[in-house]
Structure formats: structure tokens, C-alpha cells
PDB file of C-alpha atoms and ligand atoms in Angstrom:
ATOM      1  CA  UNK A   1     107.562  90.441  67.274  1.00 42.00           C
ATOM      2  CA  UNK A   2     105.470  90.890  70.582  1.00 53.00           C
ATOM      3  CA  UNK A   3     103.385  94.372  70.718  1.00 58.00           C
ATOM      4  CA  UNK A   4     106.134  95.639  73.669  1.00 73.00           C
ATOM      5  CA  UNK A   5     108.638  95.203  71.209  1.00 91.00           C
ATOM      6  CA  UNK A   6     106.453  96.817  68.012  1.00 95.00           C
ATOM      7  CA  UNK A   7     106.162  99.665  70.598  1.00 96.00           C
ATOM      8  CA  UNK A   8     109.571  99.978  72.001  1.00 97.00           C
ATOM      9  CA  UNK A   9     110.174 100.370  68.477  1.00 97.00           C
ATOM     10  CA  UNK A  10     107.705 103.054  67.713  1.00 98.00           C
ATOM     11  CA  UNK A  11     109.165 104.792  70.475  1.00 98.00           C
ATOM     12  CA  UNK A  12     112.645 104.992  69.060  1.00 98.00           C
ATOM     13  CA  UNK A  13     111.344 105.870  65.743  1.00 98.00           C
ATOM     14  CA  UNK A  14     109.950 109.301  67.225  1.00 98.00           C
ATOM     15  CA  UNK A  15     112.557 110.013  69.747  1.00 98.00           C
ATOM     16  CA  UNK A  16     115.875 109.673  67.232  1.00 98.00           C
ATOM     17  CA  UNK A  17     113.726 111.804  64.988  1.00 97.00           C
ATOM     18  CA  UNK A  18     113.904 114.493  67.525  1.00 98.00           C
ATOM     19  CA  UNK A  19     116.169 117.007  69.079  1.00 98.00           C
ATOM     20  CA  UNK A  20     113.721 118.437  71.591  1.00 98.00           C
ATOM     21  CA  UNK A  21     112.901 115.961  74.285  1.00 98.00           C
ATOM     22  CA  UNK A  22     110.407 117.066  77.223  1.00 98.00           C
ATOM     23  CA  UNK A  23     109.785 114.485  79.848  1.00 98.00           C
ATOM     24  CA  UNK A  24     107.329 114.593  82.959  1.00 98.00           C
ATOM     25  CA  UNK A  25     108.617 112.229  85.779  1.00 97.00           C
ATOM     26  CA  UNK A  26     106.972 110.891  88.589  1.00 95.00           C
ATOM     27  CA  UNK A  27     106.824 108.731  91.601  1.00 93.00           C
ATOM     28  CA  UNK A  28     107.074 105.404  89.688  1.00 94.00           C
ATOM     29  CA  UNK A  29     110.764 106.521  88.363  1.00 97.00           C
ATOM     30  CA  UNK A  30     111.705 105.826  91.378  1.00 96.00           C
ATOM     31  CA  UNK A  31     109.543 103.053  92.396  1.00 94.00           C
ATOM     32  CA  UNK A  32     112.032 100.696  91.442  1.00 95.00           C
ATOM     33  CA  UNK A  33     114.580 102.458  93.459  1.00 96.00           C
ATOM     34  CA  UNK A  34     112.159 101.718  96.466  1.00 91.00           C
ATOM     35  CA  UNK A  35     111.234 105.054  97.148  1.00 89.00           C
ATOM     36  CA  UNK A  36     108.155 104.707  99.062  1.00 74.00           C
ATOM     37  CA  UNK A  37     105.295 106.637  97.729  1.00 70.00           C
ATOM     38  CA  UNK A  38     103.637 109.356  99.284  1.00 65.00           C
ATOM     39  CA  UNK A  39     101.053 106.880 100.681  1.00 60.00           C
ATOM     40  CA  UNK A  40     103.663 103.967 101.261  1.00 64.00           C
ATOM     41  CA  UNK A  41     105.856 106.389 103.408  1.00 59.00           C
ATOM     42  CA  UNK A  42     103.045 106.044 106.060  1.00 62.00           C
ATOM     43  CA  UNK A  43     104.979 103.099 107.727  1.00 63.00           C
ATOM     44  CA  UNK A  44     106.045 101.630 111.125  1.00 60.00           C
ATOM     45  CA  UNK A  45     105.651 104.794 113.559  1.00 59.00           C
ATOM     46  CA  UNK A  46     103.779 106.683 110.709  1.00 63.00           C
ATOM     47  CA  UNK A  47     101.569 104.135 109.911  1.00 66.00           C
ATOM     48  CA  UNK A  48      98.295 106.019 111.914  1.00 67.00           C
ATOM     49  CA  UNK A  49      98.588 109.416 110.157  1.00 71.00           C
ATOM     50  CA  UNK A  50      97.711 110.941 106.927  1.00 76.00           C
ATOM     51  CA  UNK A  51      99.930 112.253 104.299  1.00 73.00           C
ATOM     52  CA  UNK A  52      97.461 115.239 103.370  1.00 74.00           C
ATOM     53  CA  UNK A  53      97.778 116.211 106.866  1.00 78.00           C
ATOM     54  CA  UNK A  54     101.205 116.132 107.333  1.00 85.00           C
ATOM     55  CA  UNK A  55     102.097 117.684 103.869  1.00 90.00           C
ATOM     56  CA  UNK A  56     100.433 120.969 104.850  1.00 93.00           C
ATOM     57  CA  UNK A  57     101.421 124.348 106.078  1.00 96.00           C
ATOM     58  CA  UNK A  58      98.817 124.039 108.723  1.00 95.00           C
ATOM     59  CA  UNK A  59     100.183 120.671 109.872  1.00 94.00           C
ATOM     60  CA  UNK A  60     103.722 122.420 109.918  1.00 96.00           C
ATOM     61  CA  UNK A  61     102.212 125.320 111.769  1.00 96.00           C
ATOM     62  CA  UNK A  62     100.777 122.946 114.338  1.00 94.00           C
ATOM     63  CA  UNK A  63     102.970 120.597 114.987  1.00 94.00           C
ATOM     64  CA  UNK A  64     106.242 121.375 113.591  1.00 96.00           C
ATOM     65  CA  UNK A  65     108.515 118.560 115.170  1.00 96.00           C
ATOM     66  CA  UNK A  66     105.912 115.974 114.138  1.00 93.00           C
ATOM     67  CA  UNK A  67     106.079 117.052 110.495  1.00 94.00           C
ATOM     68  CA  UNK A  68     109.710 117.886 110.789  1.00 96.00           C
ATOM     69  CA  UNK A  69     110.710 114.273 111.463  1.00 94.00           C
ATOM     70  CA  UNK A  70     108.657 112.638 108.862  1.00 90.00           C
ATOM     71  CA  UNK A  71     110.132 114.519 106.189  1.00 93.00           C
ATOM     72  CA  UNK A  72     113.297 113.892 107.465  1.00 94.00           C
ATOM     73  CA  UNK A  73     112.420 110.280 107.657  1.00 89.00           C
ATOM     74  CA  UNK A  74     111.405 110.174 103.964  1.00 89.00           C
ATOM     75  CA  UNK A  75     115.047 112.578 103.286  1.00 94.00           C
ATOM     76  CA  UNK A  76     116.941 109.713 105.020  1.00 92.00           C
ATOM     77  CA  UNK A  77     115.795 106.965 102.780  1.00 89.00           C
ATOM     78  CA  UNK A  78     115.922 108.762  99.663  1.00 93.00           C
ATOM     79  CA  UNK A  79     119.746 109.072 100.601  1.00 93.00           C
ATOM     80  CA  UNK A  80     120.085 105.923 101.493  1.00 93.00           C
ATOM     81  CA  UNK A  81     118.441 104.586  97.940  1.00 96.00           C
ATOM     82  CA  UNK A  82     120.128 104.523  94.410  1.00 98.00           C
ATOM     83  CA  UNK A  83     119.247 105.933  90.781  1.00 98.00           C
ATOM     84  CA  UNK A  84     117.718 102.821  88.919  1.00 98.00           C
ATOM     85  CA  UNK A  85     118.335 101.958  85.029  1.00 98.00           C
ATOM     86  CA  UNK A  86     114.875 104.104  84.150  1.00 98.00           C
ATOM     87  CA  UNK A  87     117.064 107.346  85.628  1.00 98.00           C
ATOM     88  CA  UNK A  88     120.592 106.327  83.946  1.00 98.00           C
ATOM     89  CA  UNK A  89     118.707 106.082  80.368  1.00 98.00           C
ATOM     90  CA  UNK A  90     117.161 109.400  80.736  1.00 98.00           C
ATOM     91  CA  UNK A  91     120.322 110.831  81.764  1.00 98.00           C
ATOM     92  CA  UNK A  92     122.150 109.112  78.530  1.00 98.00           C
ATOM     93  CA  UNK A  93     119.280 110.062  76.874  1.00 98.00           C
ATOM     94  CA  UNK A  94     120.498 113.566  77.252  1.00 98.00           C
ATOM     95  CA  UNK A  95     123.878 113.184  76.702  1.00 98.00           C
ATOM     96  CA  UNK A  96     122.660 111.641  73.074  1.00 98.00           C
ATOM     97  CA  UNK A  97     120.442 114.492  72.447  1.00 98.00           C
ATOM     98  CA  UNK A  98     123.473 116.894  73.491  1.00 98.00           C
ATOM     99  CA  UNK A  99     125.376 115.726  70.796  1.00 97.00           C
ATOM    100  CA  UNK A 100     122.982 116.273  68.364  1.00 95.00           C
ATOM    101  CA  UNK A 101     122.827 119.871  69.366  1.00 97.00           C
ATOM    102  CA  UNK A 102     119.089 119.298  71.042  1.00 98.00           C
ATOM    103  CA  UNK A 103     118.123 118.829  74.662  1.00 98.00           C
ATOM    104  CA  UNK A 104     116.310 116.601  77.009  1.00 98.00           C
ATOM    105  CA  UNK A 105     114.651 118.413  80.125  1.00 98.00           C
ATOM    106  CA  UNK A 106     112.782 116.486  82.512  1.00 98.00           C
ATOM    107  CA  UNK A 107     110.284 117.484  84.733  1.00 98.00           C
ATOM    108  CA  UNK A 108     110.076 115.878  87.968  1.00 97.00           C
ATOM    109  CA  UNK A 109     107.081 115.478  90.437  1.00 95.00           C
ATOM    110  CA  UNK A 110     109.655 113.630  92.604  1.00 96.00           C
ATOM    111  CA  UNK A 111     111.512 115.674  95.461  1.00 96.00           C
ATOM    112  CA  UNK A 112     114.702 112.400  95.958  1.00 96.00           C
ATOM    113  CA  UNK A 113     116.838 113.959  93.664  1.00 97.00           C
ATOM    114  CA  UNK A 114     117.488 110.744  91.884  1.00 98.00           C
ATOM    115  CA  UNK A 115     117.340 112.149  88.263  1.00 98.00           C
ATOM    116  CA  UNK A 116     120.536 114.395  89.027  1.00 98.00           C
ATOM    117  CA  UNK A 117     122.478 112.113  91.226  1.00 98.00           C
ATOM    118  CA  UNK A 118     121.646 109.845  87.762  1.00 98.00           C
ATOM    119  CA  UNK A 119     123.750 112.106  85.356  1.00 98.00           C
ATOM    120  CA  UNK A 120     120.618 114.645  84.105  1.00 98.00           C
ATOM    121  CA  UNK A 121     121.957 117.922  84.465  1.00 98.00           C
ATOM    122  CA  UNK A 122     118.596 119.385  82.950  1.00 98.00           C
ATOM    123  CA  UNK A 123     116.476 118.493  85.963  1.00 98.00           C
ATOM    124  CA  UNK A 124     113.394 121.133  86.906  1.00 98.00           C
ATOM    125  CA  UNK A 125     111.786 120.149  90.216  1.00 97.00           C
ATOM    126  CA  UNK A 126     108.228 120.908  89.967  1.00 96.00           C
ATOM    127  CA  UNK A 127     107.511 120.329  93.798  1.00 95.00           C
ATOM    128  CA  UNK A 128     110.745 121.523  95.006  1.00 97.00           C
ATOM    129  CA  UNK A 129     113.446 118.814  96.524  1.00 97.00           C
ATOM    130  CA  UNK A 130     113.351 117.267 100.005  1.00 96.00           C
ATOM    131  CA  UNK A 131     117.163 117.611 100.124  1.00 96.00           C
ATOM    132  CA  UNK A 132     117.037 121.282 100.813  1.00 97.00           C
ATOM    133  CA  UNK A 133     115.811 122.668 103.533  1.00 98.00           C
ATOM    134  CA  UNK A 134     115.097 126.026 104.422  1.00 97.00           C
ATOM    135  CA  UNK A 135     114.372 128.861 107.095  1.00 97.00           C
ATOM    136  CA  UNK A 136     110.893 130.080 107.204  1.00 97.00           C
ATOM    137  CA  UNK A 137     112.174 133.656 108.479  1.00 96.00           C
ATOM    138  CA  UNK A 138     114.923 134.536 105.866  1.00 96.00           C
ATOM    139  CA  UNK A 139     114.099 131.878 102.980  1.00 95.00           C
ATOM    140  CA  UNK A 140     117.607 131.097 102.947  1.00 96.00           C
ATOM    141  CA  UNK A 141     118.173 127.680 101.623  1.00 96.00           C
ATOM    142  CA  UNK A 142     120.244 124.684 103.287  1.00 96.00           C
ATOM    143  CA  UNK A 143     121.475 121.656 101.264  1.00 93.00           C
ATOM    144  CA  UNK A 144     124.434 120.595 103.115  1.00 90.00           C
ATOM    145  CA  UNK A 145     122.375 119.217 105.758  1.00 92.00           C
ATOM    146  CA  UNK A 146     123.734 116.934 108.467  1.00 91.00           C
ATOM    147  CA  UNK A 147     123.193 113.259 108.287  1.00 88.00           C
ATOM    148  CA  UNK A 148     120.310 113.371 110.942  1.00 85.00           C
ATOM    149  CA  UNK A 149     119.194 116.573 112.874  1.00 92.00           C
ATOM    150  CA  UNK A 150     120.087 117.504 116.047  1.00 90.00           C
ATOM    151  CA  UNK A 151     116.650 118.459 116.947  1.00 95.00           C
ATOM    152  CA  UNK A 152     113.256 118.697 116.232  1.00 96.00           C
ATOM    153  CA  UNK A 153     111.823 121.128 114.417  1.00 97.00           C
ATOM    154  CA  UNK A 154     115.183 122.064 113.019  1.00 97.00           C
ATOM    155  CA  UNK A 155     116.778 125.506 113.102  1.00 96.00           C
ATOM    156  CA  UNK A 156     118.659 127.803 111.115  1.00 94.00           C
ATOM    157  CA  UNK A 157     121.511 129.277 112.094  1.00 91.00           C
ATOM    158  CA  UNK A 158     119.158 132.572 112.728  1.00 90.00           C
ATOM    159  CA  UNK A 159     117.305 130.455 115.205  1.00 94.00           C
ATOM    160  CA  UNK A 160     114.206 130.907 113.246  1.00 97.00           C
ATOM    161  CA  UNK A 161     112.081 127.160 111.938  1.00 97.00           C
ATOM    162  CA  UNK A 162     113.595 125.303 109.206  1.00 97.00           C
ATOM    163  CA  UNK A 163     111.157 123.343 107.045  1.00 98.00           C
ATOM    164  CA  UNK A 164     111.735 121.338 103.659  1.00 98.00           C
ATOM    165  CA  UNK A 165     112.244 123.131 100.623  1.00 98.00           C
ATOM    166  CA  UNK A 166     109.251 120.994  99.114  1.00 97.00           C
ATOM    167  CA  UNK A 167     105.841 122.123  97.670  1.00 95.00           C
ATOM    168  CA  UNK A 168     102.842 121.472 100.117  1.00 94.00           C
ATOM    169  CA  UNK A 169      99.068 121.027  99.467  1.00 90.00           C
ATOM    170  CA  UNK A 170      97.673 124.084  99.169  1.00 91.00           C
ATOM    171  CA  UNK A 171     101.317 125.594  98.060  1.00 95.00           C
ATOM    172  CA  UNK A 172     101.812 127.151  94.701  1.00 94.00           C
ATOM    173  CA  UNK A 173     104.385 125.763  92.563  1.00 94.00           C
ATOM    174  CA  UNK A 174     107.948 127.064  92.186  1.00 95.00           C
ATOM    175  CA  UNK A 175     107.115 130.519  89.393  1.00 96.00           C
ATOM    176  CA  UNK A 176     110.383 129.939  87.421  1.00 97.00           C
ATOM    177  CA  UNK A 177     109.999 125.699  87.339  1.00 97.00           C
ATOM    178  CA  UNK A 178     106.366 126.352  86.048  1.00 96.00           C
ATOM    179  CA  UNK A 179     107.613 128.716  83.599  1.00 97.00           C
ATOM    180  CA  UNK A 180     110.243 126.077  82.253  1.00 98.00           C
ATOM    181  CA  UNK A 181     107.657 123.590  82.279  1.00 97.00           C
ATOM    182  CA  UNK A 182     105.460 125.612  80.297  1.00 97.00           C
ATOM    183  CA  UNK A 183     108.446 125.806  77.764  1.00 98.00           C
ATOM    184  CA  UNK A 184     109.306 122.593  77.616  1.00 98.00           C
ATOM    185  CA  UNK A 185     106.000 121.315  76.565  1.00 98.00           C
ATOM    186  CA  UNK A 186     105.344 124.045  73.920  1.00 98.00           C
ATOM    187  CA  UNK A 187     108.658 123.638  72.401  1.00 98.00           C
ATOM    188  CA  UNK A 188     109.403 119.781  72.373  1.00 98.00           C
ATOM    189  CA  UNK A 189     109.484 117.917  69.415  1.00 98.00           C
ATOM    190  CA  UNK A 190     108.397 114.264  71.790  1.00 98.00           C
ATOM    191  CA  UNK A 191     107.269 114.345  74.896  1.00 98.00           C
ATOM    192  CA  UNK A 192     107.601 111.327  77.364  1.00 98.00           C
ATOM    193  CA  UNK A 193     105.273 111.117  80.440  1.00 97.00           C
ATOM    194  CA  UNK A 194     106.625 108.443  83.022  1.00 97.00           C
ATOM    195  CA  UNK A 195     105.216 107.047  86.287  1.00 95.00           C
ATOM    196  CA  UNK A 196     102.665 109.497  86.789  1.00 94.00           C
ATOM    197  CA  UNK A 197      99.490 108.933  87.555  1.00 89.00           C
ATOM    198  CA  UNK A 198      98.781 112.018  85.887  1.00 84.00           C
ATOM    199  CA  UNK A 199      95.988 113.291  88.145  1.00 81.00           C
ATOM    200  CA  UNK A 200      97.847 116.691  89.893  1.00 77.00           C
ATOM    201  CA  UNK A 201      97.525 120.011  88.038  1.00 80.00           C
ATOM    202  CA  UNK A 202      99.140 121.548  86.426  1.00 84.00           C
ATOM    203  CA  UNK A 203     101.636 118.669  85.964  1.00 80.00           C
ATOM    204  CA  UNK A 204      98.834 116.723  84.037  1.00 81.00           C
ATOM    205  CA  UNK A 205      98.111 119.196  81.576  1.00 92.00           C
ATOM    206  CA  UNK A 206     101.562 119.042  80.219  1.00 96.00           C
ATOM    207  CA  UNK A 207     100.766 116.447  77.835  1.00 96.00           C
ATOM    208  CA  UNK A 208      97.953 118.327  76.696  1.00 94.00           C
ATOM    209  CA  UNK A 209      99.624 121.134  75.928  1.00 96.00           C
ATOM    210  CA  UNK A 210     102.775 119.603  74.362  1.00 97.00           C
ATOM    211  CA  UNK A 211     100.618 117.691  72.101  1.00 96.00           C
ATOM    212  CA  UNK A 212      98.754 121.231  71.234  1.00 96.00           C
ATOM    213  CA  UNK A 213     101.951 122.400  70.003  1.00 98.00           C
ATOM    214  CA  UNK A 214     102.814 119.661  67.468  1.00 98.00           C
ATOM    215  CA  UNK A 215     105.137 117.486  69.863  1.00 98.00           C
ATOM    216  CA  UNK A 216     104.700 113.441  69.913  1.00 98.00           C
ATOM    217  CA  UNK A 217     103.172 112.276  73.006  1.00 98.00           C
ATOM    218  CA  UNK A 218     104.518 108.263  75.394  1.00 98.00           C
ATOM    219  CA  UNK A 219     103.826 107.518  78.316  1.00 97.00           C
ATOM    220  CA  UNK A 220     105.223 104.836  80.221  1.00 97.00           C
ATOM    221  CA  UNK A 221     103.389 103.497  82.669  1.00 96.00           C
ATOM    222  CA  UNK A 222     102.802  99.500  84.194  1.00 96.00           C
ATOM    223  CA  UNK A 223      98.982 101.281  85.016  1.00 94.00           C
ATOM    224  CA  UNK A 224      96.379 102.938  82.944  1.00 95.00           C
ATOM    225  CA  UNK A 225      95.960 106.793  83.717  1.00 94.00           C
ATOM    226  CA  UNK A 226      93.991 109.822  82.227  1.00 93.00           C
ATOM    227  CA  UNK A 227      96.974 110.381  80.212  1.00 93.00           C
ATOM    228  CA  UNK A 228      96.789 106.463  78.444  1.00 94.00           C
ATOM    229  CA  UNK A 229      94.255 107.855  75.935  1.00 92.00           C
ATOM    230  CA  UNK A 230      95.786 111.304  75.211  1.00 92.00           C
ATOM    231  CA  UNK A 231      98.889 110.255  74.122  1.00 96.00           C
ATOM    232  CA  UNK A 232      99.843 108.945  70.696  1.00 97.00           C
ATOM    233  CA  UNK A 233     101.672 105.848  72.116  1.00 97.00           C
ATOM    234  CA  UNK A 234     100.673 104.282  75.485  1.00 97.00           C
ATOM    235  CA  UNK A 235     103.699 101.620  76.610  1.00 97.00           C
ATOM    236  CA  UNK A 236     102.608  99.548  79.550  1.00 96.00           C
ATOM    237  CA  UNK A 237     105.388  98.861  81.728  1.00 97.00           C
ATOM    238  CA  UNK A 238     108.345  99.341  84.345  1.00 97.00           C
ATOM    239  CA  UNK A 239     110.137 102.690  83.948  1.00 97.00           C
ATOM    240  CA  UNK A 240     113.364 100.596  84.565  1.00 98.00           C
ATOM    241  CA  UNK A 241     112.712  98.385  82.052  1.00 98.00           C
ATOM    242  CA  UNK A 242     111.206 100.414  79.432  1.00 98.00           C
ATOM    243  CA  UNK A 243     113.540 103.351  79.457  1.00 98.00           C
ATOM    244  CA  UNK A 244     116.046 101.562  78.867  1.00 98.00           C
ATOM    245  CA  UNK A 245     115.353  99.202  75.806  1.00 98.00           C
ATOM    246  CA  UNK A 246     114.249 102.824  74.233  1.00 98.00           C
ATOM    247  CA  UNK A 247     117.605 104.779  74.812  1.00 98.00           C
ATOM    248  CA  UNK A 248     119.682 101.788  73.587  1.00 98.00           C
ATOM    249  CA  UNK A 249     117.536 101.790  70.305  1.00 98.00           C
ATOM    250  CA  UNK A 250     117.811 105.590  70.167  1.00 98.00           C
ATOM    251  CA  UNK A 251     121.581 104.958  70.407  1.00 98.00           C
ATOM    252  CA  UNK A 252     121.298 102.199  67.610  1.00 97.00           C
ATOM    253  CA  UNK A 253     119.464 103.957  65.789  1.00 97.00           C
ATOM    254  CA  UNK A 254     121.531 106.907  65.511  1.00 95.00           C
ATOM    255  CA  UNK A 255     124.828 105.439  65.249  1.00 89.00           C
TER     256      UNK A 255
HETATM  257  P1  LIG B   1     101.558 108.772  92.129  1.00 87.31           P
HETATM  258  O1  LIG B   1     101.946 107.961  93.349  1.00 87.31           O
HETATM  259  O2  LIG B   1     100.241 109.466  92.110  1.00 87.31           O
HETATM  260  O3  LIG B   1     101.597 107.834  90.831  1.00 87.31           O
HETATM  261  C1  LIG B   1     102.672 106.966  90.569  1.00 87.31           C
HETATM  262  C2  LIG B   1     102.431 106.342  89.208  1.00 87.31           C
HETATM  263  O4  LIG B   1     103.570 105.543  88.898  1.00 87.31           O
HETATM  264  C3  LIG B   1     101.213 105.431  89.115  1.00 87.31           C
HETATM  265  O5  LIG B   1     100.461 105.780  87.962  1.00 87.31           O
HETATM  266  C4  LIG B   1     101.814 104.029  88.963  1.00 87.31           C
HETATM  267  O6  LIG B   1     101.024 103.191  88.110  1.00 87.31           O
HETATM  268  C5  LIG B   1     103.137 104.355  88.303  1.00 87.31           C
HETATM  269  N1  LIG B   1     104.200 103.365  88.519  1.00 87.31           N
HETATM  270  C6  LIG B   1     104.408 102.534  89.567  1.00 87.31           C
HETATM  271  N2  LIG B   1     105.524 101.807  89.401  1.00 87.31           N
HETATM  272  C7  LIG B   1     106.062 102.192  88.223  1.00 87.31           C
HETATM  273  C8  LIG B   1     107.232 101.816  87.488  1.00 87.31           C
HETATM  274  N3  LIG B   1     108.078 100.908  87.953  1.00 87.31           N
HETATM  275  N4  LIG B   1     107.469 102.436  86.300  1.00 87.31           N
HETATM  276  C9  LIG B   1     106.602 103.376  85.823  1.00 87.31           C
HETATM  277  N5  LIG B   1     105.503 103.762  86.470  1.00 87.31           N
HETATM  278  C10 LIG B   1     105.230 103.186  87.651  1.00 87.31           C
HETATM  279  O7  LIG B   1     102.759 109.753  91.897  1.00 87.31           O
HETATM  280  P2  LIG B   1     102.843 111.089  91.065  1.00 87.31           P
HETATM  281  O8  LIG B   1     102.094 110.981  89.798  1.00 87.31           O
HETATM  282  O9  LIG B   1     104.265 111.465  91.042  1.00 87.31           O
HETATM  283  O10 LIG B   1     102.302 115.857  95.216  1.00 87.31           O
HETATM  284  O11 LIG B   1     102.078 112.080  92.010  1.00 87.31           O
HETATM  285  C11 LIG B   1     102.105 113.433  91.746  1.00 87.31           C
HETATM  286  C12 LIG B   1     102.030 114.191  93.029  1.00 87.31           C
HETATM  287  O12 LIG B   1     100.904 113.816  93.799  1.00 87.31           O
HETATM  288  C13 LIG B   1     103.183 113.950  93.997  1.00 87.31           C
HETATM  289  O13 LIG B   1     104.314 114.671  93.678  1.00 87.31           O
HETATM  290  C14 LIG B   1     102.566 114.420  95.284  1.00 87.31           C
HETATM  291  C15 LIG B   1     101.287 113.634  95.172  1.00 87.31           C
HETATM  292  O14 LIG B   1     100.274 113.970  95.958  1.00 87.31           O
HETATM  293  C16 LIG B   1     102.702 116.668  96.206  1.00 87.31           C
HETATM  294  O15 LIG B   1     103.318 116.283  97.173  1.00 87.31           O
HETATM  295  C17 LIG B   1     102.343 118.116  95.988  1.00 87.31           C
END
């Protein structure tokens, strides 16, 4: 037996053990659906400018059609790309937890949506969700967007600037998602921590504090991060490959 398999297998042991499952997702779930990055979405036109001053109110503020397009740039390829087998296993992942009577809520970093157009139904977007957009006047919110805007900036029907309904440096985070996170991690019996570099607050702390209360602590990751030596198993590797050796053992495992 190699170590990824003695690990896989660890991993299975503590997750069909449990009914709680927490998870904190990140921009390497959906690497493999070739979602660029934050930094990788600086290409062809974009190339020149940089993220942290494009993902800012002030950037909005100064230049609204410039930041305006790029997001709806990075909107058009997350439509164009597909959930990859890391997102289908957590979503089966929940429906095996479901019929145990527990629950599997993952956290996302991400803003594609990928996780729910996967199957999870327990999705809470920690930096809001690039799909909806909405009007800086009224804060109404938009998600049946048309395939490319007409113009931009974007308007809302009011007239008023539309912007994406995601969080920006310097933003706070979403009060109710932060108060489900905050939940999740004191209340899970394992908690999974996936393709996250684990470096943005409060996101990072989650571990921490699920481990504080009791809960088992993976993280899945091809890369070492601050998280590798706070958890109690550390499996290097692909989300899409990982994920799903896991659920199929969970599913063995409980059968
Ligand atoms: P990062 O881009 O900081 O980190 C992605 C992580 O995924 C890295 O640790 C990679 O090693 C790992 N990774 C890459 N491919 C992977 C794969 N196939 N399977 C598993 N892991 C893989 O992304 P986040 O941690 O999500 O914030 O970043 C958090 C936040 O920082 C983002 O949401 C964004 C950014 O600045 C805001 O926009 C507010």
C-alpha cells in the first residue's frame, strides 16, 4: 500500500464515522475545471493590470467600465466551464451524509458557482458569487443576466450602476455566510479544507476553530500551506482526484 492510499484510507475512516461534515473550498476546486485564478485571469487584454486594483471599490469608483468588463470576462468563462469530479464527490458526499440524517455544508472562497451547478444544495458563498449582479443604488440583486452586456458599466433597470455581487478587498464579508461559517466549524464532526491556500482571514481560521471544537481536521491540497501542519491529516494532491477516491470509500464503507 502506497502512503496516498494509507491516507485516502484514513480519510474515509473519519468521514463515514461522521454525520457533520464542514468543508472550506477554494480556488483549486476548480482548478481542474480551468477556472483561471485570480492572478491567472490577468490574460490577453488584461495581462498589464493588477487584480488588487481592479477588485476594489475604489477601482470600481474610478473606472467602472474597466472593472465592469473584467468581471464580466471572468463571469463568461466560469459559464462557459464545467463542475469537475472534486465538485460531483462533494455533492454525493452530501447526498450520503443526507441519508444518514447528517449534513455536509461547504464553504466556498470561489464566486463560479460550480459547487451548486455540481448537485450541493448546502453551498455558503463566503465572497459572494460573480453570477449575480447587483445595483449599487437599490441593492437589488440580478441573476438572470444576459449572455453578454449591452454596455459598459452595466445598468439596472433604475438606471443606477450595476456591479458584481462579489466581495472586494477592503469589503466585509457577507454577515449571515460568516455566521454559517462560524457554525459549521464549531459544530462539525470532520472538517475538510480543499484548494486553499489558506492565507485570507477569516476563511483560514476555520480550521482552527473547527479543530477547537473537537472536529477532525484534511486538507487536500497538491501544495503545502499554513494549514498542512494544523490539520490532523495533510493529503497531497488534485481535488479531482482525491475527492473522489474518498467519497467512493465513504460509500463502501457504509454500504
Ligand atoms: P488561492 O489561489 O490563493 O489558492 C489556491 C490553492 O489551490 C493553492 O494552495 C494551490 O496549491 C491549490 N490547488 C491548485 N490546484 C489544485 C487542485 N487541483 N486541487 C486542490 N488544490 C489545488 O485561492 P484561495 O485560497 O481560494 O479573495 O484564495 C482565497 C481568496 O484570496 C480568493 O477568494 C480571493 C483571493 O485573493 C477575494 O477575492 C476576496
Amino acid at each position: 500500500m502506497t502512503t496516498g492510499d494509507a491516507q485516502i484510507e484514513r480519510a474515509v475512516e473519519m468521514i463515514a464515522g461522521a454525520r457533520r461534515v464542514g468543508v472550506l473550498s477554494g480556488a483549486g476546486v476548480s482548478a481542474e475545471s480551468r477556472i483561471p485564478t485570480f492572478r491567472d485571469a490577468m490574460e490577453g487584454l488584461w495581462r498589464s493590470f493588477d487584480p488588487q486594483e481592479l477588485a476594489t471599490p475604489e477601482a470600481f469608483a474610478r473606472d467602472p467600465e474597466r472593472v465592469t468588463r473584467w468581471y464580466d470576462f471572468r463571469r463568461r468563462k466560469c459559464l462557459d466551464a464545467q463542475p469537475n469530479p472534486g465538485h460531483l464527490a462533494l455533492a454525493d458526499l452530501e447526498e450520503v451524509m443526507r441519508d444518514r440524517g447528517g449534513w455536509v455544508t461547504v464553504l466556498t472562497q470561489n464566486v463560479d458557482g460550480l459547487h451548486q451547478r455540481a448537485g450541493s444544495r448546502d453551498v455558503v458563498e463566503l465572497h459572494g458569487s460573480i453570477m449575480t449582479w447587483r445595483c449599487c443604488e437599490s441593492g437589488r440583486r440580478f441573476r438572470d443576466l444576459p449572455a453578454q452586456f449591452e454596455e459598459y458599466p452595466p445598468k439596472s433597470p433604475e438606471g443606477a450602476l450595476l456591479r458584481p455581487d462579489v466581495v472586494w478587498f477592503g469589503e466585509a464579508l457577507p454577515e449571515t455566510a460568516l455566521e454559517r461559517a462560524y457554525e459549521v466549524a464549531a459544530t462539525c464532526e470532520v472538517f475538510l479544507t480543499v484548494g486553499t491556500s489558506s492565507v485570507v482571514y477569516p476563511a483560514a481560521g476555520f480550521t482552527q476553530m473547527a479543530r477547537e471544537h473537537g472536529a477532525s481536521t484534511i486538507e487536500i491540497n497538491p501544495d503545502e500551506t499554513p494549514a498542512s501542519e494544523v490539520v490532523d491529516l495533510s493529503i497531497r494532491g488534485r481535488s479531482g482526484e482525491v475527492l473522489p477516491l474518498i467519497v467512493a470509500g465513504v460509500r463502501k464503507a457504509l454500504e
